[in-house]
CSV table of C-alpha atoms and ligand atoms in Angstrom, one decimal:
chain,number,residue,atom,x,y,z
A,1,MET,CA,-16.0,14.4,14.1
A,2,ASN,CA,-14.2,12.8,11.2
A,3,HIS,CA,-16.6,11.0,8.8
A,4,ILE,CA,-14.6,8.2,7.2
A,5,ALA,CA,-15.1,6.1,4.2
A,6,ILE,CA,-13.0,2.9,4.2
A,7,LEU,CA,-12.4,1.4,0.8
A,8,GLY,CA,-11.3,-2.2,1.4
A,9,SER,CA,-12.8,-2.5,4.9
A,10,THR,CA,-12.6,-6.4,4.9
A,11,GLY,CA,-8.8,-6.4,4.4
A,12,SER,CA,-5.8,-6.2,6.8
A,13,ILE,CA,-5.7,-2.4,6.8
A,14,GLY,CA,-9.4,-2.0,6.6
A,15,THR,CA,-10.1,-4.2,9.7
A,16,GLN,CA,-7.4,-2.4,11.7
A,17,ALA,CA,-8.9,0.9,10.7
A,18,LEU,CA,-12.2,-0.2,12.1
A,19,GLU,CA,-10.4,-1.2,15.4
A,20,VAL,CA,-9.0,2.3,15.5
A,21,ILE,CA,-12.4,3.8,14.9
A,22,ARG,CA,-13.9,1.6,17.6
A,23,HIS,CA,-11.6,3.3,20.1
A,24,LEU,CA,-12.4,6.8,18.9
A,25,PRO,CA,-16.2,6.9,19.1
A,26,GLU,CA,-16.3,10.6,19.9
A,27,ARG,CA,-14.0,11.5,17.0
A,28,SER,CA,-15.0,9.3,14.1
A,29,ARG,CA,-17.9,7.9,12.3
A,30,VAL,CA,-17.9,5.4,9.4
A,31,THR,CA,-19.8,6.5,6.3
A,32,VAL,CA,-18.8,3.9,3.8
A,33,LEU,CA,-17.4,0.3,3.9
A,34,THR,CA,-16.4,-1.7,0.8
A,35,ALA,CA,-15.6,-5.4,0.1
A,36,HIS,CA,-14.7,-7.3,-2.9
A,37,THR,CA,-15.7,-10.9,-1.9
A,38,GLN,CA,-16.0,-11.1,1.9
A,39,ILE,CA,-19.7,-10.2,2.3
A,40,ASP,CA,-20.2,-12.1,5.6
A,41,LEU,CA,-17.6,-10.0,7.2
A,42,LEU,CA,-18.9,-6.9,5.5
A,43,GLU,CA,-22.4,-7.6,6.9
A,44,ARG,CA,-21.0,-7.9,10.4
A,45,GLN,CA,-19.2,-4.6,9.9
A,46,MET,CA,-22.4,-3.0,8.7
A,47,ARG,CA,-24.3,-4.1,11.8
A,48,GLU,CA,-21.6,-2.7,14.1
A,49,PHE,CA,-20.7,0.6,12.3
A,50,GLU,CA,-24.0,1.4,10.6
A,51,PRO,CA,-22.5,3.1,7.5
A,52,LEU,CA,-24.6,5.1,5.1
A,53,ALA,CA,-23.5,3.1,2.1
A,54,VAL,CA,-21.4,0.0,1.1
A,55,ALA,CA,-19.8,-1.0,-2.2
A,56,VAL,CA,-19.3,-4.6,-3.3
A,57,THR,CA,-17.1,-4.9,-6.3
A,58,ASP,CA,-17.2,-8.6,-7.1
A,59,PRO,CA,-20.5,-9.0,-9.1
A,60,GLU,CA,-21.4,-12.4,-7.7
A,61,ALA,CA,-20.8,-11.3,-4.1
A,62,ALA,CA,-22.8,-8.1,-4.7
A,63,ALA,CA,-25.8,-10.2,-6.0
A,64,ARG,CA,-25.6,-12.4,-2.9
A,65,LEU,CA,-25.6,-9.5,-0.6
A,66,ARG,CA,-28.5,-7.8,-2.4
A,67,ALA,CA,-30.5,-11.0,-2.2
A,68,ARG,CA,-30.3,-11.3,1.6
A,69,TYR,CA,-29.9,-7.7,2.8
A,70,ALA,CA,-33.1,-5.7,3.3
A,71,GLY,CA,-31.9,-2.9,5.6
A,72,PRO,CA,-31.5,0.9,4.9
A,73,VAL,CA,-27.8,0.9,3.8
A,74,ARG,CA,-27.3,1.9,0.2
A,75,ILE,CA,-25.4,-0.8,-1.8
A,76,PHE,CA,-23.2,0.2,-4.7
A,77,SER,CA,-22.1,-2.5,-7.2
A,78,GLY,CA,-20.8,-2.6,-10.7
A,79,ALA,CA,-17.7,-1.2,-12.3
A,80,ARG,CA,-18.0,2.3,-10.7
A,81,ALA,CA,-19.0,1.1,-7.3
A,82,LEU,CA,-15.8,2.2,-5.5
A,83,CYS,CA,-15.9,5.7,-7.2
A,84,GLU,CA,-19.6,6.2,-6.2
A,85,ALA,CA,-18.8,5.1,-2.7
A,86,ALA,CA,-15.7,7.4,-2.5
A,87,VAL,CA,-17.6,10.6,-3.2
A,88,LEU,CA,-20.5,10.5,-0.8
A,89,PRO,CA,-21.1,14.1,0.4
A,90,GLU,CA,-21.2,13.1,4.1
A,91,THR,CA,-17.6,11.8,4.0
A,92,ASP,CA,-14.6,13.9,5.1
A,93,THR,CA,-11.8,11.4,4.8
A,94,VAL,CA,-11.4,8.5,2.4
A,95,LEU,CA,-9.0,5.7,3.5
A,96,THR,CA,-7.9,3.8,0.4
A,97,ALA,CA,-7.1,0.4,1.6
A,98,VAL,CA,-8.0,-1.8,-1.4
A,99,SER,CA,-5.1,-3.8,-2.8
A,100,GLY,CA,-3.6,-3.0,-6.2
A,101,ALA,CA,-4.2,-0.5,-9.1
A,102,VAL,CA,-8.0,-0.7,-8.6
A,103,GLY,CA,-7.4,2.0,-6.0
A,104,ILE,CA,-6.4,4.6,-8.5
A,105,GLU,CA,-9.8,5.6,-9.9
A,106,PRO,CA,-11.7,6.0,-6.6
A,107,THR,CA,-8.7,7.9,-5.2
A,108,LEU,CA,-8.9,10.4,-8.1
A,109,ALA,CA,-12.7,10.6,-7.6
A,110,ALA,CA,-12.3,11.3,-3.9
A,111,ILE,CA,-9.7,14.0,-4.6
A,112,ALA,CA,-12.0,15.6,-7.2
A,113,ALA,CA,-14.8,15.6,-4.5
A,114,GLY,CA,-12.4,17.4,-2.1
A,115,LYS,CA,-12.0,14.5,0.4
A,116,THR,CA,-8.9,14.2,2.6
A,117,ILE,CA,-7.1,11.1,1.5
A,118,ALA,CA,-5.6,8.6,4.0
A,119,LEU,CA,-3.5,6.6,1.6
A,120,ALA,CA,-2.6,3.0,2.3
A,121,ASN,CA,-2.9,1.9,-1.3
A,122,LYS,CA,0.6,2.6,-2.5
A,123,GLU,CA,-0.1,1.3,-6.0
A,124,THR,CA,-2.1,4.4,-6.6
A,125,LEU,CA,1.0,6.7,-6.2
A,126,VAL,CA,3.3,4.3,-7.9
A,127,ALA,CA,1.2,4.0,-11.1
A,128,ALA,CA,-0.2,7.5,-11.3
A,129,GLY,CA,1.8,9.6,-8.8
A,130,ASP,CA,2.3,12.7,-11.0
A,131,LEU,CA,-1.4,12.9,-11.9
A,132,VAL,CA,-2.7,12.1,-8.4
A,133,THR,CA,-0.4,14.6,-6.7
A,134,ALA,CA,-1.2,17.3,-9.3
A,135,ARG,CA,-4.9,16.7,-8.9
A,136,ALA,CA,-4.6,16.8,-5.1
A,137,ALA,CA,-2.7,20.1,-5.3
A,138,GLU,CA,-5.3,21.7,-7.7
A,139,ALA,CA,-8.1,20.6,-5.4
A,140,GLY,CA,-6.3,21.7,-2.2
A,141,VAL,CA,-6.6,18.1,-0.9
A,142,ARG,CA,-4.2,16.6,1.6
A,143,ILE,CA,-2.8,13.1,1.1
A,144,LEU,CA,-1.9,11.7,4.5
A,145,PRO,CA,0.4,8.6,4.3
A,146,VAL,CA,-0.7,5.4,6.1
A,147,ASP,CA,2.1,3.2,4.9
A,148,SER,CA,4.3,2.9,8.0
A,149,GLU,CA,7.5,4.1,6.4
A,150,HIS,CA,5.9,7.1,4.8
A,151,SER,CA,4.0,8.0,8.0
A,152,ALA,CA,7.4,7.8,9.8
A,153,ILE,CA,9.0,10.2,7.4
A,154,PHE,CA,5.9,12.5,7.5
A,155,GLN,CA,6.3,12.5,11.3
A,156,CYS,CA,10.0,13.3,11.2
A,157,LEU,CA,9.4,16.1,8.7
A,158,GLU,CA,6.5,17.6,10.7
A,159,GLY,CA,7.1,21.3,11.2
A,160,ARG,CA,10.0,21.3,8.7
A,161,GLY,CA,8.7,20.3,5.3
A,162,PRO,CA,10.6,18.2,2.8
A,163,ALA,CA,13.0,21.1,1.9
A,164,ALA,CA,14.8,20.5,5.2
A,165,ALA,CA,15.7,16.9,4.2
A,166,GLU,CA,18.7,15.8,2.3
A,167,ARG,CA,17.9,12.2,2.2
A,168,LEU,CA,15.0,9.8,3.1
A,169,ILE,CA,16.0,6.4,4.5
A,170,LEU,CA,13.3,3.8,4.1
A,171,THR,CA,13.7,0.8,6.3
A,172,ALA,CA,12.8,-2.7,5.0
A,173,SER,CA,12.4,-5.8,7.2
A,174,GLY,CA,14.2,-7.8,4.5
A,175,GLY,CA,11.2,-10.3,4.4
A,176,PRO,CA,11.4,-14.0,5.1
A,177,PHE,CA,14.3,-14.6,2.6
A,178,ARG,CA,16.8,-12.1,4.0
A,179,GLY,CA,20.3,-13.5,3.4
A,180,TYR,CA,19.2,-16.1,0.8
A,181,ALA,CA,21.3,-16.7,-2.3
A,182,LYS,CA,19.6,-16.5,-5.6
A,183,SER,CA,19.8,-20.3,-6.0
A,184,GLN,CA,17.8,-20.8,-2.7
A,185,LEU,CA,15.0,-18.5,-4.0
A,186,ALA,CA,14.3,-20.7,-7.0
A,187,GLU,CA,12.4,-23.3,-4.9
A,188,VAL,CA,10.5,-21.0,-2.4
A,189,THR,CA,6.7,-21.4,-2.3
A,190,VAL,CA,3.8,-19.1,-1.6
A,191,ALA,CA,3.5,-20.6,1.9
A,192,ASP,CA,7.2,-19.7,2.5
A,193,CYS,CA,6.4,-16.1,1.4
A,194,LEU,CA,3.4,-15.8,3.7
A,195,ARG,CA,5.6,-16.4,6.8
A,196,HIS,CA,6.6,-12.8,7.2
A,197,PRO,CA,8.9,-12.2,10.2
A,198,THR,CA,7.4,-9.0,11.6
A,199,TRP,CA,4.2,-7.8,9.8
A,200,ASN,CA,0.9,-9.5,9.4
A,201,MET,CA,-0.6,-8.2,6.1
A,202,GLY,CA,-2.7,-9.0,3.1
A,203,ARG,CA,-1.5,-11.6,0.6
A,204,LYS,CA,-0.3,-9.4,-2.2
A,205,ILE,CA,1.8,-7.1,0.0
A,206,THR,CA,3.2,-10.1,1.8
A,207,ILE,CA,4.5,-11.5,-1.5
A,208,ASP,CA,5.8,-8.1,-2.4
A,209,SER,CA,7.7,-8.0,1.0
A,210,ALA,CA,9.3,-11.3,0.1
A,211,THR,CA,10.5,-10.1,-3.3
A,212,LEU,CA,11.3,-6.6,-1.9
A,213,PHE,CA,9.1,-5.2,-4.7
A,214,ASN,CA,7.1,-3.7,-1.8
A,215,LYS,CA,10.2,-1.6,-0.9
A,216,GLY,CA,10.6,-0.7,-4.6
A,217,LEU,CA,7.0,0.5,-4.7
A,218,GLU,CA,7.6,2.5,-1.5
A,219,VAL,CA,10.7,4.3,-3.0
A,220,ILE,CA,8.4,5.5,-5.8
A,221,GLU,CA,5.7,6.3,-3.3
A,222,ALA,CA,8.2,8.4,-1.2
A,223,HIS,CA,9.3,10.3,-4.4
A,224,HIS,CA,5.7,11.4,-5.0
A,225,LEU,CA,4.7,12.1,-1.4
A,226,PHE,CA,7.8,14.1,-0.5
A,227,GLY,CA,9.0,15.4,-3.8
A,228,MET,CA,12.4,13.9,-3.4
A,229,ASP,CA,14.8,12.9,-6.1
A,230,TYR,CA,15.4,9.2,-6.4
A,231,ASP,CA,19.1,9.6,-5.6
A,232,ALA,CA,18.1,11.1,-2.3
A,233,ILE,CA,16.0,8.1,-1.3
A,234,ARG,CA,17.9,5.2,0.3
A,235,VAL,CA,16.8,1.8,1.6
A,236,THR,CA,18.3,0.0,4.6
A,237,VAL,CA,17.4,-3.5,5.8
A,238,HIS,CA,16.3,-3.5,9.4
A,239,PRO,CA,14.9,-6.9,10.4
A,240,GLN,CA,13.4,-5.8,13.7
A,241,SER,CA,10.9,-3.4,12.0
A,242,ILE,CA,11.2,-1.0,15.0
A,243,VAL,CA,12.7,2.0,13.2
A,244,HIS,CA,9.9,2.7,10.7
A,245,SER,CA,12.0,5.0,8.6
A,246,MET,CA,14.4,8.0,8.9
A,247,VAL,CA,15.1,11.4,7.5
A,248,GLU,CA,18.7,12.9,7.2
A,249,LEU,CA,18.5,16.6,7.5
A,250,ARG,CA,20.9,19.1,5.7
A,251,ASP,CA,23.3,19.2,8.7
A,252,GLY,CA,23.6,15.5,8.8
A,253,ALA,CA,21.3,14.9,11.8
A,254,VAL,CA,19.2,11.7,11.3
A,255,LEU,CA,15.7,11.6,12.7
A,256,ALA,CA,13.9,8.4,13.1
A,257,GLN,CA,10.4,7.3,14.2
A,258,LEU,CA,10.4,4.1,16.3
A,259,GLY,CA,7.6,1.9,17.6
A,260,VAL,CA,6.3,-1.7,17.7
A,261,PRO,CA,5.4,-3.0,14.3
A,262,ASP,CA,1.7,-2.2,14.3
A,263,MET,CA,-0.3,-0.3,11.6
A,264,LYS,CA,-2.8,1.2,14.1
A,265,LEU,CA,-0.6,4.2,14.9
A,266,PRO,CA,-0.1,5.3,11.3
A,267,ILE,CA,-3.8,4.6,10.5
A,268,GLN,CA,-5.0,6.6,13.6
A,269,LEU,CA,-2.6,9.5,12.9
A,270,ALA,CA,-4.0,9.8,9.4
A,271,PHE,CA,-7.5,10.0,10.9
A,272,THR,CA,-6.7,12.5,13.8
A,273,TYR,CA,-3.9,14.6,12.2
A,274,PRO,CA,-2.6,17.0,13.5
A,275,GLU,CA,-3.7,15.7,16.8
A,276,ARG,CA,-2.0,12.7,18.5
A,277,LEU,CA,-4.2,10.5,20.7
A,278,PRO,CA,-3.3,7.4,22.7
A,279,VAL,CA,-3.2,4.1,20.7
A,280,PRO,CA,-4.3,1.2,22.8
A,281,GLU,CA,-1.4,-1.0,21.8
A,282,GLU,CA,1.8,-2.6,23.2
A,283,ARG,CA,4.7,-0.1,23.5
A,284,LEU,CA,8.4,-0.6,23.2
A,285,ASN,CA,9.8,-1.9,26.5
A,286,TRP,CA,12.9,0.1,27.5
A,287,ALA,CA,13.5,-2.2,30.5
A,288,GLU,CA,14.7,-4.9,28.0
A,289,THR,CA,17.7,-5.0,25.7
A,290,LEU,CA,16.8,-3.7,22.3
A,291,ASP,CA,19.1,-4.6,19.4
A,292,LEU,CA,18.7,-2.7,16.2
A,293,HIS,CA,20.5,-4.0,13.1
A,294,PHE,CA,20.8,-2.3,9.8
A,295,GLU,CA,22.4,-3.7,6.6
A,296,PRO,CA,22.4,-2.7,2.9
A,297,PRO,CA,19.8,-4.6,0.7
A,298,ALA,CA,21.2,-7.4,-1.5
A,299,THR,CA,20.3,-5.7,-4.8
A,300,ASP,CA,22.0,-8.4,-6.9
A,301,VAL,CA,19.5,-11.0,-5.5
A,302,PHE,CA,16.5,-8.8,-5.0
A,303,ARG,CA,16.5,-7.0,-8.4
A,304,SER,CA,13.2,-5.5,-7.5
A,305,LEU,CA,14.9,-2.5,-6.0
A,306,PRO,CA,17.2,-1.5,-9.0
A,307,LEU,CA,14.2,-2.1,-11.3
A,308,ALA,CA,12.0,0.2,-9.2
A,309,TYR,CA,14.6,2.9,-9.1
A,310,ALA,CA,15.2,2.6,-12.9
A,311,ALA,CA,11.4,2.8,-13.6
A,312,GLY,CA,11.0,5.7,-11.2
A,313,LYS,CA,13.8,7.7,-12.9
A,314,VAL,CA,12.4,7.0,-16.4
A,315,GLY,CA,9.0,8.3,-15.0
A,316,LYS,CA,5.9,8.7,-17.2
A,317,SER,CA,4.2,5.3,-17.5
A,318,ALA,CA,7.3,3.2,-16.6
A,319,PRO,CA,6.4,2.9,-12.8
A,320,LEU,CA,2.8,2.0,-13.9
A,321,ALA,CA,4.2,-0.7,-16.1
A,322,LEU,CA,6.4,-2.0,-13.2
A,323,ASN,CA,3.3,-2.1,-10.9
A,324,ALA,CA,1.0,-3.8,-13.5
A,325,ALA,CA,3.7,-6.4,-14.4
A,326,ASN,CA,4.3,-7.1,-10.7
A,327,GLU,CA,0.6,-7.5,-10.0
A,328,VAL,CA,0.2,-10.0,-12.9
A,329,ALA,CA,3.4,-11.9,-11.9
A,330,VAL,CA,2.4,-12.1,-8.2
A,331,ALA,CA,-1.1,-13.5,-9.2
A,332,ALA,CA,0.6,-16.0,-11.5
A,333,PHE,CA,3.0,-17.0,-8.7
A,334,CYS,CA,0.1,-17.4,-6.3
A,335,ASP,CA,-1.7,-19.6,-8.9
A,336,GLY,CA,1.4,-21.8,-9.2
A,337,ALA,CA,1.9,-20.8,-12.9
A,338,ILE,CA,5.5,-19.5,-12.3
A,339,GLY,CA,8.2,-19.8,-9.8
A,340,PHE,CA,9.4,-17.0,-7.4
A,341,LEU,CA,12.3,-15.9,-9.5
A,342,ALA,CA,10.1,-15.5,-12.5
A,343,ILE,CA,8.4,-12.6,-10.8
A,344,PHE,CA,11.6,-10.6,-11.2
A,345,ALA,CA,11.9,-11.8,-14.8
A,346,VAL,CA,8.3,-10.8,-15.8
A,347,VAL,CA,8.8,-7.3,-14.4
A,348,GLU,CA,12.2,-6.9,-16.0
A,349,ASN,CA,11.1,-8.0,-19.4
A,350,VAL,CA,7.9,-5.9,-19.4
A,351,LEU,CA,10.0,-2.9,-18.5
A,352,ALA,CA,12.6,-3.6,-21.1
A,353,ALA,CA,9.9,-3.6,-23.9
A,354,HIS,CA,7.9,-0.7,-22.4
A,355,GLN,CA,7.6,2.6,-24.3
A,356,PRO,CA,7.1,5.2,-21.7
A,357,ALA,CA,4.1,7.5,-22.4
A,358,GLU,CA,2.7,10.6,-20.6
A,359,LEU,CA,-0.2,9.9,-18.3
A,360,ARG,CA,-2.4,13.0,-18.6
A,361,ASP,CA,-5.8,11.6,-17.6
A,362,TRP,CA,-7.7,8.4,-16.6
A,363,ALA,CA,-7.9,7.2,-20.2
A,364,ASP,CA,-4.1,7.3,-20.5
A,365,ILE,CA,-3.8,5.3,-17.3
A,366,VAL,CA,-6.3,2.6,-18.5
A,367,ALA,CA,-4.5,2.3,-21.9
A,368,ALA,CA,-1.0,2.0,-20.4
A,369,ASP,CA,-2.2,-0.4,-17.7
A,370,THR,CA,-4.1,-2.6,-20.1
A,371,ALA,CA,-1.1,-2.8,-22.4
A,372,ALA,CA,1.4,-3.6,-19.6
A,373,ARG,CA,-0.8,-6.3,-18.2
A,374,ALA,CA,-1.3,-7.9,-21.6
A,375,ARG,CA,2.5,-7.9,-22.1
A,376,ALA,CA,3.1,-9.3,-18.6
A,377,LYS,CA,0.6,-12.2,-19.2
A,378,GLU,CA,2.5,-13.0,-22.5
A,379,GLU,CA,5.7,-13.1,-20.5
A,380,VAL,CA,4.1,-15.3,-17.8
A,381,ARG,CA,3.0,-17.8,-20.6
A,382,ARG,CA,6.5,-17.7,-22.1
A,383,LEU,CA,8.2,-18.4,-18.7
A,384,GLN,CA,5.7,-21.0,-17.8
A,385,LYS,CA,6.7,-22.9,-21.0
A,386,LEU,CA,10.3,-22.6,-20.0
A,387,ARG,CA,9.3,-23.7,-16.4
A,388,VAL,CA,11.1,-20.8,-14.8
B,1,NDP,P1,-5.8,-7.2,1.9
B,1,NDP,O1,-5.6,-8.1,0.8
B,1,NDP,O2,-5.8,-7.7,3.3
B,1,NDP,O3,-7.2,-6.4,1.6
B,1,NDP,C1,-7.6,-5.9,0.4
B,1,NDP,C2,-9.0,-5.2,0.4
B,1,NDP,O4,-9.3,-4.8,-0.9
B,1,NDP,C3,-10.1,-6.2,0.9
B,1,NDP,O5,-11.1,-5.4,1.5
B,1,NDP,C4,-10.5,-6.8,-0.4
B,1,NDP,O6,-11.9,-7.2,-0.4
B,1,NDP,C5,-10.4,-5.5,-1.3
B,1,NDP,N1,-10.2,-5.9,-2.7
B,1,NDP,C6,-9.4,-6.9,-3.2
B,1,NDP,N2,-9.5,-6.9,-4.6
B,1,NDP,C7,-10.3,-5.9,-4.9
B,1,NDP,C8,-10.8,-5.5,-6.2
B,1,NDP,N3,-10.5,-6.0,-7.4
B,1,NDP,N4,-11.7,-4.4,-6.2
B,1,NDP,C9,-12.1,-3.8,-5.0
B,1,NDP,N5,-11.6,-4.2,-3.8
B,1,NDP,C10,-10.8,-5.3,-3.8
B,1,NDP,O7,-4.8,-6.0,1.6
B,1,NDP,P2,-4.0,-5.1,2.8
B,1,NDP,O8,-5.0,-4.5,3.7
B,1,NDP,O9,-2.8,-5.8,3.3
B,1,NDP,O10,-3.5,-3.9,1.8
B,1,NDP,C11,-4.3,-2.9,1.3
B,1,NDP,C12,-3.4,-1.8,0.7
B,1,NDP,O11,-2.7,-1.2,1.8
B,1,NDP,C13,-2.4,-2.3,-0.3
B,1,NDP,O12,-2.2,-1.4,-1.3
B,1,NDP,C14,-1.1,-2.4,0.5
B,1,NDP,O13,0.0,-2.2,-0.3
B,1,NDP,C15,-1.3,-1.3,1.5
B,1,NDP,N6,-0.6,-1.5,2.7
B,1,NDP,C16,-0.9,-2.5,3.6
B,1,NDP,C17,-0.2,-2.7,4.8
B,1,NDP,C18,-0.5,-3.8,5.7
B,1,NDP,O14,0.0,-3.8,6.8
B,1,NDP,N7,-1.4,-4.7,5.4
B,1,NDP,C19,0.9,-1.8,5.1
B,1,NDP,C20,1.1,-0.7,4.2
B,1,NDP,C21,0.4,-0.5,3.1
B,1,NDP,P3,-12.3,-8.8,0.0
B,1,NDP,O15,-11.4,-9.1,1.1
B,1,NDP,O16,-13.7,-8.6,0.5
B,1,NDP,O17,-12.2,-9.7,-1.1
B,2,MG,MG1,5.3,-0.1,4.2
């Protein structure tokens, strides 16, 4: 029996994780659920899955839940709610499926408490990859990837280890604006971004998929998960999202993991690893023609990729600054403060001004993250005045 805490249970990954658990009643039990704002959904999840504790991070939502809930489930709220929820002694595995850098602190807390980490929250590894992987190694804790590309690579490397690989090839759908010229991107709206061709995901990652910052973040995530140099990590655009990623071995053989675009397989594998159990989902239909297309990314238009490689190679706090600036820029774009192309400009300008510093502990992370966000907000205000 795997006792699972789901951080971010009301989100896209969180709700799919609960679907997986619903189909594995003999194998898994939910210990913790967490929400930020969606307490109606959280309450329904509490009734069905009967967790030991929940955490609600938005103060107003937490107050509302406390006012109307009188059952036995413990409710954590306040600034450390996710951390308290992440370390419950009854939990074996913590799925980090909150969105953004808020995932870092509870992931570190879960690692210190010896929990297995099923990692969906890529921002954690992007911003604090050296510290998180070092702490996991010290604690003897496994980080199992949930992100579909990294799960694919993990599956291709199974039984071999990263030393057998010469290159990792991450696939990208290309998002809704594949083939667009820069001039066409100037006018795109939030609604245009949310029409993702192949994946149905939360808002922030969907915008990241439209800018290709998602793939940039995933390059940094792959560097930390598999210990590969940045020059050995490639990105190819594959609009069908059938090949989830590939590994090129030392002898030139390329191994790939294929499947329908559905997150339940990587989520379930992280819960049952090393066992593989049936996933009640549609399969690829080999009775039909299947065209698989691959093309190089347009890095002159989608500057997110070169920016992510550059920040990754600088290391220290540079990837954290890239992530923080991107989070601020995406929020400003969603609020209508800046245009789509300004997202690239905010990140680029924050990185250009950033002084990379070592991230030795949580205090270093907070200091660097606060400074990068403040700088990014200044940049948003400047670009807003210029109407970019
Ligand atoms: P969603 O936006 O759908 O869900 C985010 C979850 O985090 C919700 O439960 C939300 O609560 C909660 N949350 C939001 N803000 C905060 C906060 N400030 N503090 C605490 N909790 C918060 O995101 P996704 O499920 O799409 O993505 C989650 C993570 O998984 C991201 O890091 C993403 O990059 C990664 N990922 C997602 C994939 C996908 O297919 N969706 C694929 C691969 C990786 P509430 O809704 O109650 O407000
Ligand atoms: Mg992914």
